[in-house]
PDB file of C-alpha atoms in Angstrom:
ATOM      1  CA  MET W   1      -7.145 -76.858   1.046  1.00 48.00           C
ATOM      2  CA  LYS W   2      -6.175 -77.061   4.652  1.00 55.00           C
ATOM      3  CA  ARG W   3      -7.802 -74.227   6.616  1.00 61.00           C
ATOM      4  CA  ASP W   4      -5.761 -72.017   8.972  1.00 63.00           C
ATOM      5  CA  ASP W   5      -6.350 -68.920  11.136  1.00 67.00           C
ATOM      6  CA  LYS W   6      -6.784 -66.756   8.092  1.00 64.00           C
ATOM      7  CA  TYR W   7      -9.621 -68.777   6.667  1.00 62.00           C
ATOM      8  CA  PHE W   8     -13.088 -67.375   7.552  1.00 64.00           C
ATOM      9  CA  GLU W   9     -16.571 -68.504   6.813  1.00 68.00           C
ATOM     10  CA  PHE W  10     -19.904 -66.797   7.073  1.00 68.00           C
ATOM     11  CA  LYS W  11     -21.760 -67.673  10.276  1.00 69.00           C
ATOM     12  CA  PRO W  12     -24.503 -70.363   9.775  1.00 69.00           C
ATOM     13  CA  ALA W  13     -26.972 -67.800  11.128  1.00 69.00           C
ATOM     14  CA  PHE W  14     -26.778 -65.896   7.945  1.00 70.00           C
ATOM     15  CA  THR W  15     -28.703 -67.749   5.389  1.00 70.00           C
ATOM     16  CA  LYS W  16     -29.512 -64.999   2.874  1.00 78.00           C
ATOM     17  CA  ARG W  17     -27.432 -62.406   1.077  1.00 82.00           C
ATOM     18  CA  SER W  18     -29.802 -59.691   2.374  1.00 81.00           C
ATOM     19  CA  ASP W  19     -28.808 -60.541   5.979  1.00 83.00           C
ATOM     20  CA  LEU W  20     -25.389 -58.832   5.313  1.00 85.00           C
ATOM     21  CA  LYS W  21     -26.749 -55.242   5.234  1.00 89.00           C
ATOM     22  CA  ALA W  22     -28.431 -55.529   8.648  1.00 87.00           C
ATOM     23  CA  LEU W  23     -25.115 -57.318   9.851  1.00 86.00           C
ATOM     24  CA  VAL W  24     -22.983 -54.286   8.933  1.00 89.00           C
ATOM     25  CA  GLU W  25     -25.511 -51.651  10.189  1.00 90.00           C
ATOM     26  CA  ALA W  26     -25.905 -53.379  13.581  1.00 90.00           C
ATOM     27  CA  ASP W  27     -22.221 -54.231  13.981  1.00 89.00           C
ATOM     28  CA  ALA W  28     -20.729 -52.779  17.309  1.00 93.00           C
ATOM     29  CA  GLY W  29     -17.437 -52.051  15.634  1.00 92.00           C
ATOM     30  CA  VAL W  30     -19.056 -50.078  12.802  1.00 93.00           C
ATOM     31  CA  LYS W  31     -21.130 -48.080  15.234  1.00 94.00           C
ATOM     32  CA  LYS W  32     -18.152 -47.441  17.478  1.00 95.00           C
ATOM     33  CA  GLN W  33     -16.115 -46.038  14.482  1.00 95.00           C
ATOM     34  CA  GLU W  34     -18.953 -43.872  13.254  1.00 96.00           C
ATOM     35  CA  THR W  35     -19.576 -42.496  16.737  1.00 96.00           C
ATOM     36  CA  ALA W  36     -15.853 -41.705  17.111  1.00 97.00           C
ATOM     37  CA  LEU W  37     -15.956 -39.860  13.838  1.00 97.00           C
ATOM     38  CA  MET W  38     -18.926 -37.712  14.812  1.00 97.00           C
ATOM     39  CA  MET W  39     -17.350 -37.046  18.257  1.00 97.00           C
ATOM     40  CA  ALA W  40     -14.122 -35.869  16.459  1.00 98.00           C
ATOM     41  CA  PHE W  41     -16.301 -33.624  14.293  1.00 98.00           C
ATOM     42  CA  GLU W  42     -18.057 -32.066  17.313  1.00 97.00           C
ATOM     43  CA  GLY W  43     -14.671 -31.376  18.881  1.00 97.00           C
ATOM     44  CA  TRP W  44     -13.451 -29.725  15.631  1.00 98.00           C
ATOM     45  CA  TRP W  45     -16.498 -27.558  15.343  1.00 98.00           C
ATOM     46  CA  THR W  46     -16.436 -26.430  18.932  1.00 97.00           C
ATOM     47  CA  LYS W  47     -12.788 -25.398  18.401  1.00 97.00           C
ATOM     48  CA  HIS W  48     -13.276 -23.620  15.019  1.00 97.00           C
ATOM     49  CA  GLU W  49     -16.735 -21.944  15.146  1.00 96.00           C
ATOM     50  CA  ALA W  50     -15.211 -18.974  16.870  1.00 96.00           C
ATOM     51  CA  ALA W  51     -13.189 -18.289  13.759  1.00 96.00           C
ATOM     52  CA  ILE W  52     -16.432 -18.144  11.749  1.00 97.00           C
ATOM     53  CA  SER W  53     -18.103 -16.068  14.338  1.00 97.00           C
ATOM     54  CA  ALA W  54     -15.075 -13.565  14.012  1.00 97.00           C
ATOM     55  CA  LEU W  55     -15.618 -13.038  10.169  1.00 97.00           C
ATOM     56  CA  PRO W  56     -17.392  -9.736  10.576  1.00 96.00           C
ATOM     57  CA  LYS W  57     -14.305  -8.439  12.258  1.00 96.00           C
ATOM     58  CA  THR W  58     -11.396 -10.246  10.462  1.00 96.00           C
ATOM     59  CA  LYS W  59     -13.000 -10.232   6.992  1.00 96.00           C
ATOM     60  CA  ALA W  60     -10.446 -12.999   6.366  1.00 96.00           C
ATOM     61  CA  VAL W  61     -12.639 -15.411   4.277  1.00 97.00           C
ATOM     62  CA  MET W  62      -9.820 -17.147   2.381  1.00 96.00           C
ATOM     63  CA  LYS W  63      -7.680 -17.468   5.570  1.00 97.00           C
ATOM     64  CA  LEU W  64     -10.723 -19.105   7.183  1.00 97.00           C
ATOM     65  CA  ARG W  65     -11.098 -21.508   4.283  1.00 97.00           C
ATOM     66  CA  ALA W  66      -7.564 -22.679   4.444  1.00 97.00           C
ATOM     67  CA  GLU W  67      -7.868 -23.103   8.252  1.00 97.00           C
ATOM     68  CA  LEU W  68     -11.159 -25.067   8.125  1.00 97.00           C
ATOM     69  CA  LEU W  69     -10.080 -27.399   5.234  1.00 96.00           C
ATOM     70  CA  THR W  70      -6.808 -28.232   6.643  1.00 97.00           C
ATOM     71  CA  SER W  71      -7.896 -28.739  10.252  1.00 97.00           C
ATOM     72  CA  PHE W  72     -10.879 -30.763   9.251  1.00 97.00           C
ATOM     73  CA  GLY W  73      -8.742 -33.461   7.706  1.00 97.00           C
ATOM     74  CA  GLU W  74      -6.234 -33.362  10.649  1.00 97.00           C
ATOM     75  CA  ALA W  75      -9.140 -33.963  13.083  1.00 97.00           C
ATOM     76  CA  LEU W  76     -11.144 -36.693  11.158  1.00 97.00           C
ATOM     77  CA  VAL W  77      -8.713 -38.764   9.137  1.00 97.00           C
ATOM     78  CA  PRO W  78      -6.921 -40.239  12.173  1.00 97.00           C
ATOM     79  CA  ILE W  79     -10.292 -41.821  13.146  1.00 96.00           C
ATOM     80  CA  ASP W  80      -9.527 -44.194  10.265  1.00 94.00           C
ATOM     81  CA  LEU W  81     -13.076 -44.488   9.006  1.00 95.00           C
ATOM     82  CA  LEU W  82     -13.067 -42.172   5.992  1.00 96.00           C
ATOM     83  CA  ASP W  83      -9.862 -41.647   4.074  1.00 95.00           C
ATOM     84  CA  ARG W  84      -8.397 -38.068   3.440  1.00 95.00           C
ATOM     85  CA  PHE W  85     -10.096 -37.833   0.055  1.00 96.00           C
ATOM     86  CA  GLN W  86     -13.527 -38.637   1.527  1.00 96.00           C
ATOM     87  CA  VAL W  87     -12.936 -36.142   4.355  1.00 97.00           C
ATOM     88  CA  SER W  88     -11.630 -33.486   2.085  1.00 96.00           C
ATOM     89  CA  GLY W  89     -14.529 -34.072  -0.285  1.00 96.00           C
ATOM     90  CA  ALA W  90     -17.016 -33.507   2.517  1.00 97.00           C
ATOM     91  CA  VAL W  91     -15.662 -30.257   3.764  1.00 97.00           C
ATOM     92  CA  ALA W  92     -14.930 -28.829   0.333  1.00 97.00           C
ATOM     93  CA  ALA W  93     -18.515 -29.506  -0.810  1.00 97.00           C
ATOM     94  CA  TRP W  94     -19.715 -27.815   2.282  1.00 97.00           C
ATOM     95  CA  TRP W  95     -17.553 -24.764   1.731  1.00 97.00           C
ATOM     96  CA  ASN W  96     -18.689 -24.372  -1.804  1.00 97.00           C
ATOM     97  CA  ASP W  97     -22.357 -24.295  -0.684  1.00 95.00           C
ATOM     98  CA  ALA W  98     -21.550 -22.049   2.330  1.00 96.00           C
ATOM     99  CA  GLN W  99     -19.025 -19.544   0.882  1.00 96.00           C
ATOM    100  CA  TYR W 100     -21.614 -16.971  -0.371  1.00 96.00           C
ATOM    101  CA  ASN W 101     -23.289 -16.915   3.177  1.00 96.00           C
ATOM    102  CA  LEU W 102     -19.779 -16.657   4.718  1.00 97.00           C
ATOM    103  CA  ARG W 103     -18.868 -13.729   2.414  1.00 97.00           C
ATOM    104  CA  THR W 104     -22.055 -12.064   3.322  1.00 97.00           C
ATOM    105  CA  LEU W 105     -21.226 -12.535   7.062  1.00 97.00           C
ATOM    106  CA  ALA W 106     -17.904 -11.013   6.598  1.00 97.00           C
ATOM    107  CA  GLU W 107     -19.369  -7.938   5.004  1.00 96.00           C
ATOM    108  CA  HIS W 108     -22.761  -7.507   6.688  1.00 96.00           C
ATOM    109  CA  GLY W 109     -22.612  -9.554   9.990  1.00 97.00           C
ATOM    110  CA  PHE W 110     -25.114 -12.206  11.112  1.00 97.00           C
ATOM    111  CA  PRO W 111     -28.271 -10.020  10.729  1.00 96.00           C
ATOM    112  CA  GLY W 112     -27.069  -9.286   7.254  1.00 96.00           C
ATOM    113  CA  VAL W 113     -27.143 -13.049   6.470  1.00 96.00           C
ATOM    114  CA  VAL W 114     -30.554 -13.603   7.778  1.00 96.00           C
ATOM    115  CA  GLU W 115     -31.872 -10.624   5.854  1.00 95.00           C
ATOM    116  CA  SER W 116     -30.362 -12.041   2.622  1.00 95.00           C
ATOM    117  CA  TRP W 117     -31.898 -15.363   3.244  1.00 95.00           C
ATOM    118  CA  VAL W 118     -35.324 -13.857   3.773  1.00 94.00           C
ATOM    119  CA  THR W 119     -34.920 -11.879   0.572  1.00 93.00           C
ATOM    120  CA  THR W 120     -33.882 -14.896  -1.407  1.00 91.00           C
ATOM    121  CA  ILE W 121     -36.785 -17.037  -0.012  1.00 90.00           C
ATOM    122  CA  VAL W 122     -39.430 -14.407  -0.600  1.00 89.00           C
ATOM    123  CA  ALA W 123     -38.079 -13.872  -4.283  1.00 88.00           C
ATOM    124  CA  ALA W 124     -38.162 -17.709  -4.865  1.00 87.00           C
ATOM    125  CA  LEU W 125     -41.697 -17.979  -3.475  1.00 82.00           C
ATOM    126  CA  GLY W 126     -43.031 -16.155  -6.533  1.00 71.00           C
ATOM    127  CA  ASP W 127     -40.684 -17.854  -8.997  1.00 70.00           C
ATOM    128  CA  GLU W 128     -42.168 -21.150 -10.416  1.00 63.00           C
ATOM    129  CA  LYS W 129     -38.752 -21.918 -12.110  1.00 65.00           C
ATOM    130  CA  ALA W 130     -36.856 -21.763  -8.913  1.00 60.00           C
ATOM    131  CA  SER W 131     -34.268 -24.753  -8.826  1.00 56.00           C
ATOM    132  CA  LYS W 132     -34.907 -25.495  -5.151  1.00 62.00           C
ATOM    133  CA  ALA W 133     -38.210 -25.331  -3.291  1.00 73.00           C
ATOM    134  CA  PRO W 134     -37.934 -22.171  -1.121  1.00 82.00           C
ATOM    135  CA  ILE W 135     -40.167 -23.865   1.548  1.00 84.00           C
ATOM    136  CA  GLU W 136     -37.264 -26.214   2.278  1.00 87.00           C
ATOM    137  CA  HIS W 137     -34.902 -23.531   3.439  1.00 91.00           C
ATOM    138  CA  PRO W 138     -33.899 -24.182   7.085  1.00 92.00           C
ATOM    139  CA  LEU W 139     -34.548 -20.601   8.072  1.00 93.00           C
ATOM    140  CA  ILE W 140     -38.262 -21.189   7.695  1.00 92.00           C
ATOM    141  CA  TYR W 141     -38.256 -23.995  10.206  1.00 90.00           C
ATOM    142  CA  ARG W 142     -36.295 -21.901  12.661  1.00 93.00           C
ATOM    143  CA  LEU W 143     -38.413 -18.655  12.412  1.00 94.00           C
ATOM    144  CA  LEU W 144     -41.780 -20.239  11.625  1.00 93.00           C
ATOM    145  CA  PRO W 145     -41.832 -23.781  13.047  1.00 92.00           C
ATOM    146  CA  LYS W 146     -45.531 -24.198  13.420  1.00 92.00           C
ATOM    147  CA  LEU W 147     -46.288 -22.957   9.844  1.00 91.00           C
ATOM    148  CA  LYS W 148     -43.551 -25.269   8.463  1.00 89.00           C
ATOM    149  CA  GLU W 149     -44.982 -28.254  10.267  1.00 92.00           C
ATOM    150  CA  GLU W 150     -48.501 -27.551   9.136  1.00 91.00           C
ATOM    151  CA  ILE W 151     -47.212 -27.203   5.475  1.00 89.00           C
ATOM    152  CA  GLU W 152     -45.334 -30.619   5.834  1.00 90.00           C
ATOM    153  CA  GLU W 153     -48.500 -32.207   7.204  1.00 93.00           C
ATOM    154  CA  LEU W 154     -50.617 -30.897   4.407  1.00 92.00           C
ATOM    155  CA  GLU W 155     -48.080 -31.998   1.779  1.00 91.00           C
ATOM    156  CA  ALA W 156     -48.455 -35.529   3.159  1.00 93.00           C
ATOM    157  CA  LYS W 157     -52.160 -35.369   3.390  1.00 94.00           C
ATOM    158  CA  ILE W 158     -52.413 -34.059  -0.293  1.00 94.00           C
ATOM    159  CA  ALA W 159     -50.153 -36.863  -1.418  1.00 94.00           C
ATOM    160  CA  GLU W 160     -52.102 -39.549   0.461  1.00 94.00           C
ATOM    161  CA  LEU W 161     -55.489 -38.229  -0.859  1.00 93.00           C
ATOM    162  CA  ASP W 162     -54.179 -37.989  -4.442  1.00 92.00           C
ATOM    163  CA  GLY W 163     -52.977 -41.556  -4.250  1.00 91.00           C
ATOM    164  CA  ALA W 164     -56.126 -42.906  -2.777  1.00 90.00           C
ATOM    165  CA  ILE W 165     -58.185 -41.214  -5.606  1.00 90.00           C
ATOM    166  CA  LYS W 166     -55.928 -42.513  -8.329  1.00 89.00           C
ATOM    167  CA  ALA W 167     -56.091 -46.094  -6.795  1.00 87.00           C
ATOM    168  CA  ALA W 168     -59.828 -45.919  -6.809  1.00 84.00           C
ATOM    169  CA  ALA W 169     -60.032 -45.168 -10.425  1.00 78.00           C
ATOM    170  CA  PRO W 170     -61.288 -48.291 -12.367  1.00 69.00           C
ATOM    171  CA  SER W 171     -58.507 -50.168 -14.241  1.00 60.00           C
ATOM    172  CA  ASP W 172     -59.013 -51.830 -17.643  1.00 52.00           C
ATOM    173  CA  ASN W 173     -59.136 -55.295 -16.139  1.00 51.00           C
ATOM    174  CA  ALA W 174     -61.909 -54.234 -13.747  1.00 51.00           C
ATOM    175  CA  GLU W 175     -63.955 -52.794 -16.569  1.00 51.00           C
ATOM    176  CA  ASN W 176     -63.666 -56.068 -18.342  1.00 54.00           C
ATOM    177  CA  GLY W 177     -64.907 -58.080 -15.422  1.00 53.00           C
ATOM    178  CA  GLU W 178     -61.461 -59.300 -14.234  1.00 52.00           C
ATOM    179  CA  ASP W 179     -60.073 -59.049 -10.839  1.00 51.00           C
ATOM    180  CA  ALA W 180     -63.487 -59.322  -9.234  1.00 46.00           C
ATOM    181  CA  GLU W 181     -62.252 -59.505  -5.767  1.00 50.00           C
ATOM    182  CA  GLU W 182     -60.334 -56.245  -6.095  1.00 49.00           C
ATOM    183  CA  SER W 183     -63.286 -54.637  -7.701  1.00 48.00           C
ATOM    184  CA  GLU W 184     -65.607 -55.550  -4.751  1.00 49.00           C
ATOM    185  CA  GLU W 185     -63.202 -53.841  -2.391  1.00 62.00           C
ATOM    186  CA  ALA W 186     -63.206 -50.640  -4.478  1.00 75.00           C
ATOM    187  CA  LEU W 187     -64.418 -47.407  -2.993  1.00 80.00           C
ATOM    188  CA  SER W 188     -67.909 -46.260  -3.723  1.00 86.00           C
ATOM    189  CA  GLU W 189     -68.727 -43.192  -5.754  1.00 86.00           C
ATOM    190  CA  ASP W 190     -69.733 -41.338  -2.559  1.00 86.00           C
ATOM    191  CA  GLU W 191     -66.390 -42.219  -0.929  1.00 88.00           C
ATOM    192  CA  VAL W 192     -64.394 -41.120  -3.931  1.00 89.00           C
ATOM    193  CA  ARG W 193     -66.390 -37.851  -3.991  1.00 90.00           C
ATOM    194  CA  ALA W 194     -65.562 -37.274  -0.327  1.00 92.00           C
ATOM    195  CA  LEU W 195     -61.819 -37.769  -1.031  1.00 91.00           C
ATOM    196  CA  LYS W 196     -61.886 -35.339  -3.789  1.00 92.00           C
ATOM    197  CA  LYS W 197     -63.583 -32.750  -1.560  1.00 93.00           C
ATOM    198  CA  ASP W 198     -60.967 -33.240   1.141  1.00 93.00           C
ATOM    199  CA  LEU W 199     -58.238 -32.806  -1.429  1.00 93.00           C
ATOM    200  CA  THR W 200     -59.714 -29.602  -2.708  1.00 94.00           C
ATOM    201  CA  THR W 201     -59.814 -28.296   0.789  1.00 94.00           C
ATOM    202  CA  ALA W 202     -56.323 -29.273   1.626  1.00 93.00           C
ATOM    203  CA  LYS W 203     -54.974 -27.687  -1.645  1.00 92.00           C
ATOM    204  CA  LYS W 204     -56.847 -24.412  -0.807  1.00 93.00           C
ATOM    205  CA  ARG W 205     -55.393 -24.446   2.698  1.00 92.00           C
ATOM    206  CA  MET W 206     -51.924 -25.000   1.188  1.00 89.00           C
ATOM    207  CA  LYS W 207     -52.256 -22.181  -1.146  1.00 88.00           C
ATOM    208  CA  SER W 208     -53.381 -19.878   1.581  1.00 90.00           C
ATOM    209  CA  LEU W 209     -50.360 -20.859   3.758  1.00 89.00           C
ATOM    210  CA  LYS W 210     -47.888 -20.280   1.045  1.00 84.00           C
ATOM    211  CA  GLU W 211     -49.344 -16.916   0.095  1.00 85.00           C
ATOM    212  CA  SER W 212     -49.055 -15.735   3.720  1.00 90.00           C
ATOM    213  CA  LEU W 213     -45.505 -17.144   4.095  1.00 89.00           C
ATOM    214  CA  ALA W 214     -43.750 -14.214   2.477  1.00 89.00           C
ATOM    215  CA  GLU W 215     -45.404 -11.647   4.760  1.00 92.00           C
ATOM    216  CA  LEU W 216     -44.930 -13.819   7.952  1.00 93.00           C
ATOM    217  CA  LEU W 217     -41.287 -14.564   7.068  1.00 93.00           C
ATOM    218  CA  THR W 218     -40.468 -10.914   6.385  1.00 93.00           C
ATOM    219  CA  LYS W 219     -41.971  -9.802   9.666  1.00 94.00           C
ATOM    220  CA  ALA W 220     -40.227 -12.584  11.651  1.00 94.00           C
ATOM    221  CA  GLY W 221     -36.901 -11.673   9.996  1.00 93.00           C
ATOM    222  CA  THR W 222     -37.134  -8.149  11.157  1.00 93.00           C
ATOM    223  CA  GLU W 223     -37.572  -9.271  14.776  1.00 94.00           C
ATOM    224  CA  VAL W 224     -34.470 -11.389  14.861  1.00 94.00           C
ATOM    225  CA  THR W 225     -31.824 -10.182  17.332  1.00 95.00           C
ATOM    226  CA  ASP W 226     -28.110 -10.145  16.495  1.00 95.00           C
ATOM    227  CA  ALA W 227     -27.672 -12.967  19.018  1.00 96.00           C
ATOM    228  CA  LYS W 228     -30.496 -15.054  17.525  1.00 96.00           C
ATOM    229  CA  ALA W 229     -29.088 -14.507  14.058  1.00 96.00           C
ATOM    230  CA  LYS W 230     -25.778 -15.677  15.075  1.00 97.00           C
ATOM    231  CA  GLU W 231     -27.164 -18.773  16.760  1.00 96.00           C
ATOM    232  CA  MET W 232     -29.262 -19.607  13.660  1.00 96.00           C
ATOM    233  CA  MET W 233     -26.604 -19.172  11.074  1.00 96.00           C
ATOM    234  CA  LEU W 234     -24.068 -21.326  13.065  1.00 97.00           C
ATOM    235  CA  ALA W 235     -26.645 -23.996  13.550  1.00 97.00           C
ATOM    236  CA  ILE W 236     -27.520 -24.157   9.907  1.00 96.00           C
ATOM    237  CA  LEU W 237     -23.813 -24.173   8.864  1.00 97.00           C
ATOM    238  CA  LYS W 238     -23.181 -26.993  11.193  1.00 97.00           C
ATOM    239  CA  ASP W 239     -26.162 -28.993  10.202  1.00 97.00           C
ATOM    240  CA  ASP W 240     -25.145 -28.643   6.471  1.00 96.00           C
ATOM    241  CA  LEU W 241     -21.738 -29.885   7.261  1.00 97.00           C
ATOM    242  CA  VAL W 242     -23.008 -32.813   9.374  1.00 97.00           C
ATOM    243  CA  ARG W 243     -25.157 -33.871   6.367  1.00 96.00           C
ATOM    244  CA  GLU W 244     -22.174 -33.803   4.138  1.00 97.00           C
ATOM    245  CA  LEU W 245     -20.252 -35.996   6.513  1.00 97.00           C
ATOM    246  CA  GLU W 246     -23.118 -38.376   7.041  1.00 96.00           C
ATOM    247  CA  ARG W 247     -23.365 -38.780   3.165  1.00 96.00           C
ATOM    248  CA  LYS W 248     -19.707 -39.888   3.113  1.00 96.00           C
ATOM    249  CA  VAL W 249     -20.221 -42.246   6.015  1.00 96.00           C
ATOM    250  CA  THR W 250     -23.335 -43.812   4.400  1.00 95.00           C
ATOM    251  CA  ALA W 251     -21.458 -44.223   1.118  1.00 95.00           C
ATOM    252  CA  HIS W 252     -18.500 -45.875   2.854  1.00 94.00           C
ATOM    253  CA  ARG W 253     -20.871 -48.176   4.728  1.00 94.00           C
ATOM    254  CA  GLN W 254     -22.556 -49.157   1.454  1.00 94.00           C
ATOM    255  CA  ARG W 255     -19.112 -50.074  -0.017  1.00 93.00           C
ATOM    256  CA  VAL W 256     -18.398 -52.374   2.934  1.00 91.00           C
ATOM    257  CA  ILE W 257     -21.812 -54.012   2.439  1.00 91.00           C
ATOM    258  CA  ALA W 258     -21.075 -54.405  -1.339  1.00 92.00           C
ATOM    259  CA  ALA W 259     -17.649 -56.054  -0.589  1.00 89.00           C
ATOM    260  CA  LEU W 260     -19.331 -58.521   1.697  1.00 85.00           C
ATOM    261  CA  GLU W 261     -21.998 -59.279  -0.898  1.00 86.00           C
ATOM    262  CA  VAL W 262     -19.301 -60.013  -3.371  1.00 85.00           C
ATOM    263  CA  TRP W 263     -17.566 -62.313  -1.075  1.00 81.00           C
ATOM    264  CA  TRP W 264     -20.826 -63.999  -0.360  1.00 81.00           C
ATOM    265  CA  ASP W 265     -21.465 -64.594  -4.112  1.00 78.00           C
ATOM    266  CA  LYS W 266     -18.001 -65.938  -4.619  1.00 76.00           C
ATOM    267  CA  TYR W 267     -17.362 -67.941  -1.454  1.00 73.00           C
ATOM    268  CA  ARG W 268     -20.541 -68.689   0.426  1.00 68.00           C
ATOM    269  CA  VAL W 269     -20.597 -72.149  -1.347  1.00 61.00           C
ATOM    270  CA  THR W 270     -17.349 -73.868  -0.584  1.00 55.00           C
ATOM    271  CA  LEU W 271     -15.278 -75.741  -3.151  1.00 50.00           C
ATOM    272  CA  LYS W 272     -15.960 -79.048  -1.351  1.00 57.00           C
ATOM    273  CA  SER W 273     -19.748 -78.380  -1.654  1.00 58.00           C
ATOM    274  CA  ILE W 274     -19.418 -77.717  -5.316  1.00 56.00           C
ATOM    275  CA  GLU W 275     -17.365 -80.838  -5.903  1.00 58.00           C
ATOM    276  CA  GLY W 276     -19.906 -82.800  -3.951  1.00 61.00           C
ATOM    277  CA  GLU W 277     -22.740 -81.506  -6.105  1.00 62.00           C
ATOM    278  CA  ARG W 278     -20.775 -82.251  -9.280  1.00 68.00           C
ATOM    279  CA  ASP W 279     -20.138 -85.787  -8.155  1.00 65.00           C
ATOM    280  CA  ALA W 280     -23.683 -86.385  -7.266  1.00 69.00           C
ATOM    281  CA  ALA W 281     -24.784 -85.088 -10.634  1.00 73.00           C
ATOM    282  CA  ARG W 282     -22.243 -87.208 -12.458  1.00 69.00           C
ATOM    283  CA  ALA W 283     -23.409 -90.323 -10.523  1.00 69.00           C
ATOM    284  CA  LYS W 284     -27.043 -89.453 -11.408  1.00 74.00           C
ATOM    285  CA  LEU W 285     -26.213 -88.964 -15.094  1.00 71.00           C
ATOM    286  CA  GLN W 286     -24.333 -92.271 -15.179  1.00 71.00           C
ATOM    287  CA  GLY W 287     -27.327 -93.989 -13.641  1.00 69.00           C
ATOM    288  CA  PHE W 288     -29.565 -92.610 -16.449  1.00 70.00           C
ATOM    289  CA  MET W 289     -27.057 -93.755 -18.970  1.00 68.00           C
ATOM    290  CA  ARG W 290     -27.007 -97.287 -17.652  1.00 71.00           C
ATOM    291  CA  GLY W 291     -30.762 -97.343 -17.569  1.00 68.00           C
ATOM    292  CA  LEU W 292     -30.865 -96.388 -21.277  1.00 71.00           C
ATOM    293  CA  GLY W 293     -28.234 -99.092 -22.075  1.00 67.00           C
ATOM    294  CA  TYR W 294     -25.502 -96.664 -22.983  1.00 66.00           C
ATOM    295  CA  ALA W 295     -23.203 -97.595 -20.090  1.00 60.00           C
ATOM    296  CA  ASN W 296     -22.348-100.688 -18.029  1.00 60.00           C
TER     297      ASN W 296
END
């Protein structure tokens, strides 16, 4: 088939299917559109956060819902990155998660929202069946950042120590004399004992921190000013919506990558190359047949 200006090939520099993901993620056009989308979001948020802040006075929760859901699409769909269904899905999911807090805001103001968060977190700390880890609530990071950071560091350390101890346990192959090289590199009993001691210490510290969390959080919550409560709630609401939007953008990017991978699988090898390989295989077969006396 004669090629024209609508015929495209993969660049010779791309030799593996796995190159396509990096190509899309680093593409200047992709980055430009994603940046434009986030800038449009920033403009939308700046324009509409005042309506959220006014809820304690207006009490108009459902009017706010209609305003936010409609204006969000009007602001972001024209960027032509996500379609109206993706954009609507992002803001609708955010509203579903945020509506309880927004209703609390309308009835009790920003300090009332912070107070409800503290109450919910403290109650969940004592509930082993809680669906979400209370320590993950963004309020903890904003009120007790140092404590939150120490807990995260301890969680990582406990996971690392636990993994090292499990890896040091002798495998069936090692007990049977196999994998001698790996066995020689295994930790000594003293080293394993030291790891277990460190793990016990880390777990005790973690327990102590979590036991003190409720008291510290309750105290910090009572010291929050109205202005600080407003700042924190608006920041948390915005961060939650950004995450919803980023999930949609990531999913869209993955679909682009998947489409390119399909094209790679179907068109990376040209028809001419396939026909050349076929002809070469046919000639080779005919040579074998002649050698065996089945063909002239």
